[in-house]
Amino acid sequence: IDAFVAVGGGSSMDTAKAINVLTSNGGNIMDYEGIGNVPKPVYPLIAIPTTAGTSSEITNVAALVDTKSVRKYVVIDNKIVADKVIADPEFTRTVPAGVTAATGLDAITHAVESYISNEATYLTKYNSLRGLQIFYENLPKVYENGNDMDAREKMMLGCIVVGFGFSNANLGLVHAIAHTLSAHFGLAHGVANACVLPYVTAFNAEKCPNEMIEMAKAINLPLTGDEEKDKFALANELGRMVKEMGIRPLHEQGREHKITEADFDIIATDALKEGPLHFNPRQDVTKETIIEILKKAF
Ligand SMILES: [Zn+2]
C-alpha cells in the first residue's frame, strides 16, 4: 500500500481514516479513541468528498459508532488529516436533494455551534460566520436545482471555510444529541442535527443573545431592535429552513426502530456523556433540558 484514497461523504472519509490508522498501528480502532492517541505515522491520505457538509476532508477527526455499547465516539489526531483534498463540486452533482439538504444543514449546524462555542476565537468566528452565510445563501439554491454548479461549488468550498472554524472551536449540544440519535436509531448525521438544531439554538439564545443577533444580521434576517425578540430570529429561521428542506420531525425518523417518547430518557442520559457538550455556551444542561428539546423536536 502506498496511500489511501477516500471517496465519499463523511462516513466514507472517516472509515478510510480509521482503516489507515489500523493498517499502520494495528490493534482495534477503539484503542485510539480520544485525542492524540495514534502513536505511529499513517499512510498518505487523499480525500475526495462527494457531499458538501461534514468537512471531514480537512479535519483530524474520525467519528465512529461502537455498535456493542451503542455510542458514537471519535478518534482525533493530527496524523489522520488528509494530505491532499480534491474538492470538486462535480462529485456532488448527482447527490439527491434529501442528502444535499441533510449534509448542508450539518454544515450550518457546524457554523452555528462553533460560533457560540466556549472555545470560539476571533479567527474561528470569522470562519464560522462566513460559512453560515455561504450555506444559507447557496443551500436552498442547490436543494431546488441540483445542477446549479455555481452554488454547489460555493457549498463545497464553504464546507472547508466552516471546517476551519469548527475544527478549532468545536461544537455543542446539537451534536451531543445528534450523535446519540444516530447511534441508537441510525439517523443520518445531518438529519439528526437538523431535527434538534432550531430548538437547541433557541435554548442557547438565552446565554448568548449578542452572537445570535450577529448571526441573524450576517444572513440579513429582519430584526425588530428588541433584543428579547431578535435573539430568537436565527432559531426561528432555522426551524423554517429545516421544514422547507423536507426534514421530517423526530417521531417520523428512525431506521429500524421508530423513536417514541419512551426513548427520550436513554437519549438524554447518553447525550449528557457526549464530548461536544463541554463546548456548549450553556453549561446548565440537564437530562430534563434535553428531554424538553426532544419533545419540541418530536
Ligand atoms: Zn456534524
CSV table of C-alpha atoms and ligand atoms in Angstrom, one decimal:
chain,number,residue,atom,x,y,z
A,1,ILE,CA,0.0,0.0,0.0
A,2,ASP,CA,1.3,3.4,-1.0
A,3,ALA,CA,-1.6,5.6,0.1
A,4,PHE,CA,-5.3,5.7,0.8
A,5,VAL,CA,-7.9,7.4,-1.3
A,6,ALA,CA,-11.2,8.2,0.4
A,7,VAL,CA,-14.1,8.9,-1.9
A,8,GLY,CA,-17.5,9.6,-0.4
A,9,GLY,CA,-19.3,11.5,2.3
A,10,GLY,CA,-18.2,12.0,6.0
A,11,SER,CA,-18.7,8.3,6.9
A,12,SER,CA,-16.6,7.1,4.0
A,13,MET,CA,-13.8,9.5,4.7
A,14,ASP,CA,-13.9,8.7,8.4
A,15,THR,CA,-13.8,5.0,7.7
A,16,ALA,CA,-10.8,5.5,5.5
A,17,LYS,CA,-9.0,7.4,8.3
A,18,ALA,CA,-9.8,4.6,10.7
A,19,ILE,CA,-8.5,1.9,8.3
A,20,ASN,CA,-5.4,4.0,7.7
A,21,VAL,CA,-4.8,4.0,11.5
A,22,LEU,CA,-5.3,0.3,11.8
A,23,THR,CA,-3.1,-0.6,8.8
A,24,SER,CA,0.0,1.1,10.3
A,25,ASN,CA,-0.8,0.8,14.0
A,26,GLY,CA,-2.6,-2.5,14.4
A,27,GLY,CA,-5.0,-3.4,17.2
A,28,ASN,CA,-8.6,-2.3,17.5
A,29,ILE,CA,-9.8,1.1,16.4
A,30,MET,CA,-11.3,1.7,19.9
A,31,ASP,CA,-7.7,1.6,21.3
A,32,TYR,CA,-7.2,5.0,19.6
A,33,GLU,CA,-10.3,6.7,20.9
A,34,GLY,CA,-9.8,10.3,22.2
A,35,ILE,CA,-7.3,13.0,21.3
A,36,GLY,CA,-3.8,12.3,20.1
A,37,ASN,CA,-3.7,8.6,20.8
A,38,VAL,CA,-2.4,7.4,17.4
A,39,PRO,CA,1.3,6.6,18.1
A,40,LYS,CA,2.8,5.7,14.7
A,41,PRO,CA,2.6,7.7,11.5
A,42,VAL,CA,-0.1,6.6,9.0
A,43,TYR,CA,-0.1,6.3,5.2
A,44,PRO,CA,-0.7,9.4,3.0
A,45,LEU,CA,-4.5,10.0,2.5
A,46,ILE,CA,-6.2,11.7,-0.4
A,47,ALA,CA,-9.7,12.8,0.4
A,48,ILE,CA,-12.3,13.3,-2.4
A,49,PRO,CA,-15.6,14.5,-0.8
A,50,THR,CA,-18.8,13.7,-2.6
A,51,THR,CA,-21.0,15.7,-0.3
A,52,ALA,CA,-20.7,19.3,1.0
A,53,GLY,CA,-21.2,19.3,4.7
A,54,THR,CA,-19.1,17.3,7.1
A,55,SER,CA,-15.7,18.9,6.4
A,56,SER,CA,-14.1,15.5,7.1
A,57,GLU,CA,-11.8,16.2,4.2
A,58,ILE,CA,-9.9,18.8,6.3
A,59,THR,CA,-10.5,17.7,9.9
A,60,ASN,CA,-8.3,15.5,12.2
A,61,VAL,CA,-11.4,13.6,13.3
A,62,ALA,CA,-12.9,10.1,12.5
A,63,ALA,CA,-16.4,9.7,14.0
A,64,LEU,CA,-17.3,6.1,14.6
A,65,VAL,CA,-20.1,4.0,16.1
A,66,ASP,CA,-19.5,1.3,18.7
A,67,THR,CA,-22.4,-1.0,17.8
A,68,LYS,CA,-22.0,-3.1,21.0
A,69,SER,CA,-22.3,-0.2,23.5
A,70,VAL,CA,-24.5,1.8,21.1
A,71,ARG,CA,-22.5,5.0,21.2
A,72,LYS,CA,-20.7,7.3,18.8
A,73,TYR,CA,-17.1,8.1,19.6
A,74,VAL,CA,-14.2,9.9,18.0
A,75,VAL,CA,-10.5,9.3,17.1
A,76,ILE,CA,-8.9,12.7,16.9
A,77,ASP,CA,-5.3,13.0,15.8
A,78,ASN,CA,-3.4,15.3,13.5
A,79,LYS,CA,-1.7,12.3,12.0
A,80,ILE,CA,-5.0,11.3,10.3
A,81,VAL,CA,-5.6,14.5,8.4
A,82,ALA,CA,-5.8,14.1,4.6
A,83,ASP,CA,-2.6,15.1,2.8
A,84,LYS,CA,-4.4,16.1,-0.3
A,85,VAL,CA,-8.0,17.1,-0.9
A,86,ILE,CA,-9.8,17.2,-4.2
A,87,ALA,CA,-12.8,19.4,-3.6
A,88,ASP,CA,-14.5,19.2,-7.0
A,89,PRO,CA,-18.2,20.1,-7.0
A,90,GLU,CA,-18.7,17.8,-10.0
A,91,PHE,CA,-18.6,14.9,-7.5
A,92,THR,CA,-21.7,16.3,-5.8
A,93,ARG,CA,-23.8,17.0,-8.9
A,94,THR,CA,-25.9,13.8,-8.6
A,95,VAL,CA,-26.3,13.9,-4.8
A,96,PRO,CA,-30.1,13.7,-4.2
A,97,ALA,CA,-31.9,16.7,-2.8
A,98,GLY,CA,-32.6,15.0,0.6
A,99,VAL,CA,-28.9,14.2,1.1
A,100,THR,CA,-27.9,17.7,-0.1
A,101,ALA,CA,-30.2,19.2,2.5
A,102,ALA,CA,-29.0,16.9,5.3
A,103,THR,CA,-25.3,17.5,4.7
A,104,GLY,CA,-25.8,21.2,4.1
A,105,LEU,CA,-27.8,21.5,7.3
A,106,ASP,CA,-24.9,19.7,9.1
A,107,ALA,CA,-22.6,22.4,7.8
A,108,ILE,CA,-25.0,25.1,9.0
A,109,THR,CA,-25.0,23.4,12.4
A,110,HIS,CA,-21.2,23.4,12.5
A,111,ALA,CA,-21.2,27.1,11.7
A,112,VAL,CA,-23.8,28.0,14.4
A,113,GLU,CA,-22.4,25.7,17.1
A,114,SER,CA,-18.8,26.8,16.6
A,115,TYR,CA,-19.7,30.5,16.5
A,116,ILE,CA,-21.1,30.3,20.0
A,117,SER,CA,-18.7,27.7,21.4
A,118,ASN,CA,-16.8,28.3,24.6
A,119,GLU,CA,-13.6,27.8,22.6
A,120,ALA,CA,-14.5,30.3,19.8
A,121,THR,CA,-11.9,32.9,18.9
A,122,TYR,CA,-11.9,35.9,16.6
A,123,LEU,CA,-10.4,33.8,13.9
A,124,THR,CA,-12.7,30.8,14.3
A,125,LYS,CA,-15.8,33.1,14.5
A,126,TYR,CA,-14.7,34.7,11.2
A,127,ASN,CA,-14.8,31.3,9.5
A,128,SER,CA,-18.0,30.2,11.2
A,129,LEU,CA,-19.9,33.3,10.2
A,130,ARG,CA,-18.7,33.3,6.6
A,131,GLY,CA,-19.5,29.6,6.4
A,132,LEU,CA,-23.0,30.3,7.7
A,133,GLN,CA,-23.5,33.0,5.0
A,134,ILE,CA,-22.3,30.7,2.2
A,135,PHE,CA,-24.5,27.8,3.2
A,136,TYR,CA,-27.6,30.0,4.0
A,137,GLU,CA,-27.3,31.6,0.5
A,138,ASN,CA,-26.5,28.5,-1.6
A,139,LEU,CA,-28.1,25.5,0.1
A,140,PRO,CA,-31.7,26.5,-0.9
A,141,LYS,CA,-30.5,27.1,-4.5
A,142,VAL,CA,-28.9,23.6,-4.7
A,143,TYR,CA,-31.9,22.0,-3.0
A,144,GLU,CA,-34.1,23.5,-5.7
A,145,ASN,CA,-31.8,22.8,-8.6
A,146,GLY,CA,-29.1,20.1,-8.2
A,147,ASN,CA,-27.4,21.3,-11.4
A,148,ASP,CA,-26.7,24.7,-10.0
A,149,MET,CA,-22.9,24.1,-10.2
A,150,ASP,CA,-22.0,27.7,-9.1
A,151,ALA,CA,-23.9,27.2,-5.8
A,152,ARG,CA,-22.6,23.6,-5.5
A,153,GLU,CA,-19.0,24.9,-5.8
A,154,LYS,CA,-19.6,27.6,-3.2
A,155,MET,CA,-21.0,24.9,-0.8
A,156,MET,CA,-18.0,22.7,-1.4
A,157,LEU,CA,-15.6,25.5,-0.6
A,158,GLY,CA,-17.8,26.8,2.2
A,159,CYS,CA,-17.5,23.4,3.8
A,160,ILE,CA,-13.8,24.0,4.1
A,161,VAL,CA,-14.3,27.5,5.4
A,162,VAL,CA,-16.6,26.4,8.1
A,163,GLY,CA,-14.4,23.4,8.8
A,164,PHE,CA,-11.5,25.7,9.7
A,165,GLY,CA,-13.9,27.3,12.2
A,166,PHE,CA,-15.4,24.3,14.0
A,167,SER,CA,-12.3,22.0,13.9
A,168,ASN,CA,-10.7,24.6,16.1
A,169,ALA,CA,-13.6,25.9,18.2
A,170,ASN,CA,-15.5,22.6,18.5
A,171,LEU,CA,-19.3,22.0,18.6
A,172,GLY,CA,-22.1,21.8,21.2
A,173,LEU,CA,-25.4,20.4,22.4
A,174,VAL,CA,-26.8,19.8,18.9
A,175,HIS,CA,-24.1,17.4,18.1
A,176,ALA,CA,-24.3,15.8,21.6
A,177,ILE,CA,-27.9,14.9,21.0
A,178,ALA,CA,-27.4,14.1,17.3
A,179,HIS,CA,-24.6,11.6,18.0
A,180,THR,CA,-26.9,9.8,20.4
A,181,LEU,CA,-29.8,9.7,17.9
A,182,SER,CA,-27.5,8.3,15.2
A,183,ALA,CA,-26.0,5.7,17.5
A,184,HIS,CA,-29.4,4.4,18.7
A,185,PHE,CA,-31.6,4.9,15.7
A,186,GLY,CA,-29.3,5.0,12.7
A,187,LEU,CA,-30.4,8.6,11.8
A,188,ALA,CA,-28.1,10.2,9.2
A,189,HIS,CA,-25.8,12.7,11.0
A,190,GLY,CA,-27.2,15.7,9.1
A,191,VAL,CA,-30.8,14.7,9.7
A,192,ALA,CA,-30.2,14.1,13.4
A,193,ASN,CA,-28.7,17.6,13.7
A,194,ALA,CA,-31.4,19.3,11.7
A,195,CYS,CA,-34.1,17.8,13.9
A,196,VAL,CA,-32.9,19.5,17.0
A,197,LEU,CA,-30.9,22.5,15.7
A,198,PRO,CA,-33.8,25.1,15.9
A,199,TYR,CA,-34.7,24.1,19.5
A,200,VAL,CA,-31.1,23.9,20.8
A,201,THR,CA,-30.4,27.3,19.2
A,202,ALA,CA,-33.4,28.8,21.0
A,203,PHE,CA,-32.2,27.3,24.2
A,204,ASN,CA,-28.7,28.7,23.8
A,205,ALA,CA,-30.0,32.1,22.8
A,206,GLU,CA,-30.7,32.9,26.4
A,207,LYS,CA,-26.9,32.7,27.1
A,208,CYS,CA,-25.5,34.4,24.0
A,209,PRO,CA,-28.1,36.9,22.6
A,210,ASN,CA,-25.4,39.1,21.0
A,211,GLU,CA,-23.9,36.2,19.0
A,212,MET,CA,-27.4,35.1,17.9
A,213,ILE,CA,-28.2,38.6,16.7
A,214,GLU,CA,-24.7,38.8,14.9
A,215,MET,CA,-25.5,35.6,13.0
A,216,ALA,CA,-29.0,36.8,12.2
A,217,LYS,CA,-27.6,40.1,10.8
A,218,ALA,CA,-25.0,38.2,8.8
A,219,ILE,CA,-27.7,36.4,6.9
A,220,ASN,CA,-29.9,39.6,6.6
A,221,LEU,CA,-32.8,38.4,8.7
A,222,PRO,CA,-35.4,41.1,9.5
A,223,LEU,CA,-34.9,42.3,13.1
A,224,THR,CA,-37.1,44.4,15.4
A,225,GLY,CA,-34.4,46.2,17.5
A,226,ASP,CA,-35.9,44.4,20.6
A,227,GLU,CA,-33.2,42.1,21.9
A,228,GLU,CA,-35.7,39.8,23.6
A,229,LYS,CA,-37.3,39.0,20.2
A,230,ASP,CA,-34.2,39.3,18.0
A,231,LYS,CA,-32.2,36.7,19.8
A,232,PHE,CA,-34.6,34.1,18.6
A,233,ALA,CA,-34.6,35.3,14.9
A,234,LEU,CA,-31.9,32.8,13.9
A,235,ALA,CA,-33.6,29.8,15.7
A,236,ASN,CA,-36.9,30.6,14.1
A,237,GLU,CA,-35.4,30.9,10.7
A,238,LEU,CA,-33.5,27.6,11.1
A,239,GLY,CA,-36.8,26.0,12.0
A,240,ARG,CA,-38.4,27.3,8.9
A,241,MET,CA,-35.4,26.2,6.8
A,242,VAL,CA,-35.3,22.7,8.2
A,243,LYS,CA,-39.0,22.3,7.4
A,244,GLU,CA,-38.7,23.7,3.9
A,245,MET,CA,-35.9,21.2,3.2
A,246,GLY,CA,-38.2,18.3,3.9
A,247,ILE,CA,-36.6,17.2,7.2
A,248,ARG,CA,-39.4,15.3,9.0
A,249,PRO,CA,-39.9,15.7,12.7
A,250,LEU,CA,-38.3,13.3,15.1
A,251,HIS,CA,-41.3,11.0,15.5
A,252,GLU,CA,-41.2,10.2,11.8
A,253,GLN,CA,-37.5,9.4,11.9
A,254,GLY,CA,-35.7,6.2,12.7
A,255,ARG,CA,-34.5,3.4,10.6
A,256,GLU,CA,-35.3,0.1,12.2
A,257,HIS,CA,-37.0,1.3,15.4
A,258,LYS,CA,-39.3,4.2,15.4
A,259,ILE,CA,-38.4,6.8,18.0
A,260,THR,CA,-41.0,7.1,20.7
A,261,GLU,CA,-41.3,9.3,23.8
A,262,ALA,CA,-40.3,6.3,25.9
A,263,ASP,CA,-36.8,6.6,24.3
A,264,PHE,CA,-36.2,10.2,25.5
A,265,ASP,CA,-34.8,9.1,28.8
A,266,ILE,CA,-32.0,7.0,27.4
A,267,ILE,CA,-31.3,9.5,24.6
A,268,ALA,CA,-30.9,12.3,27.2
A,269,THR,CA,-28.8,10.2,29.5
A,270,ASP,CA,-26.4,9.3,26.7
A,271,ALA,CA,-26.3,12.8,25.2
A,272,LEU,CA,-25.1,14.1,28.6
A,273,LYS,CA,-21.9,11.9,28.3
A,274,GLU,CA,-21.0,13.4,24.9
A,275,GLY,CA,-17.8,15.3,24.4
A,276,PRO,CA,-19.2,18.3,22.4
A,277,LEU,CA,-21.3,19.2,25.4
A,278,HIS,CA,-18.2,20.7,27.1
A,279,PHE,CA,-18.1,23.4,24.5
A,280,ASN,CA,-21.7,24.4,24.6
A,281,PRO,CA,-22.2,28.0,25.7
A,282,ARG,CA,-25.0,27.0,28.2
A,283,GLN,CA,-23.5,24.6,30.7
A,284,ASP,CA,-26.7,24.2,32.7
A,285,VAL,CA,-27.8,21.3,30.5
A,286,THR,CA,-29.6,18.6,32.5
A,287,LYS,CA,-31.5,15.5,31.5
A,288,GLU,CA,-34.7,17.4,31.7
A,289,THR,CA,-33.4,20.1,29.4
A,290,ILE,CA,-32.6,17.5,26.7
A,291,ILE,CA,-36.0,15.8,27.2
A,292,GLU,CA,-37.7,19.2,26.7
A,293,ILE,CA,-35.7,19.8,23.5
A,294,LEU,CA,-36.6,16.3,22.2
A,295,LYS,CA,-40.3,16.9,23.0
A,296,LYS,CA,-40.2,20.1,20.9
A,297,ALA,CA,-38.4,18.3,18.1
A,298,PHE,CA,-40.8,15.4,18.2
B,1,ZN,ZN,-21.7,17.4,12.2
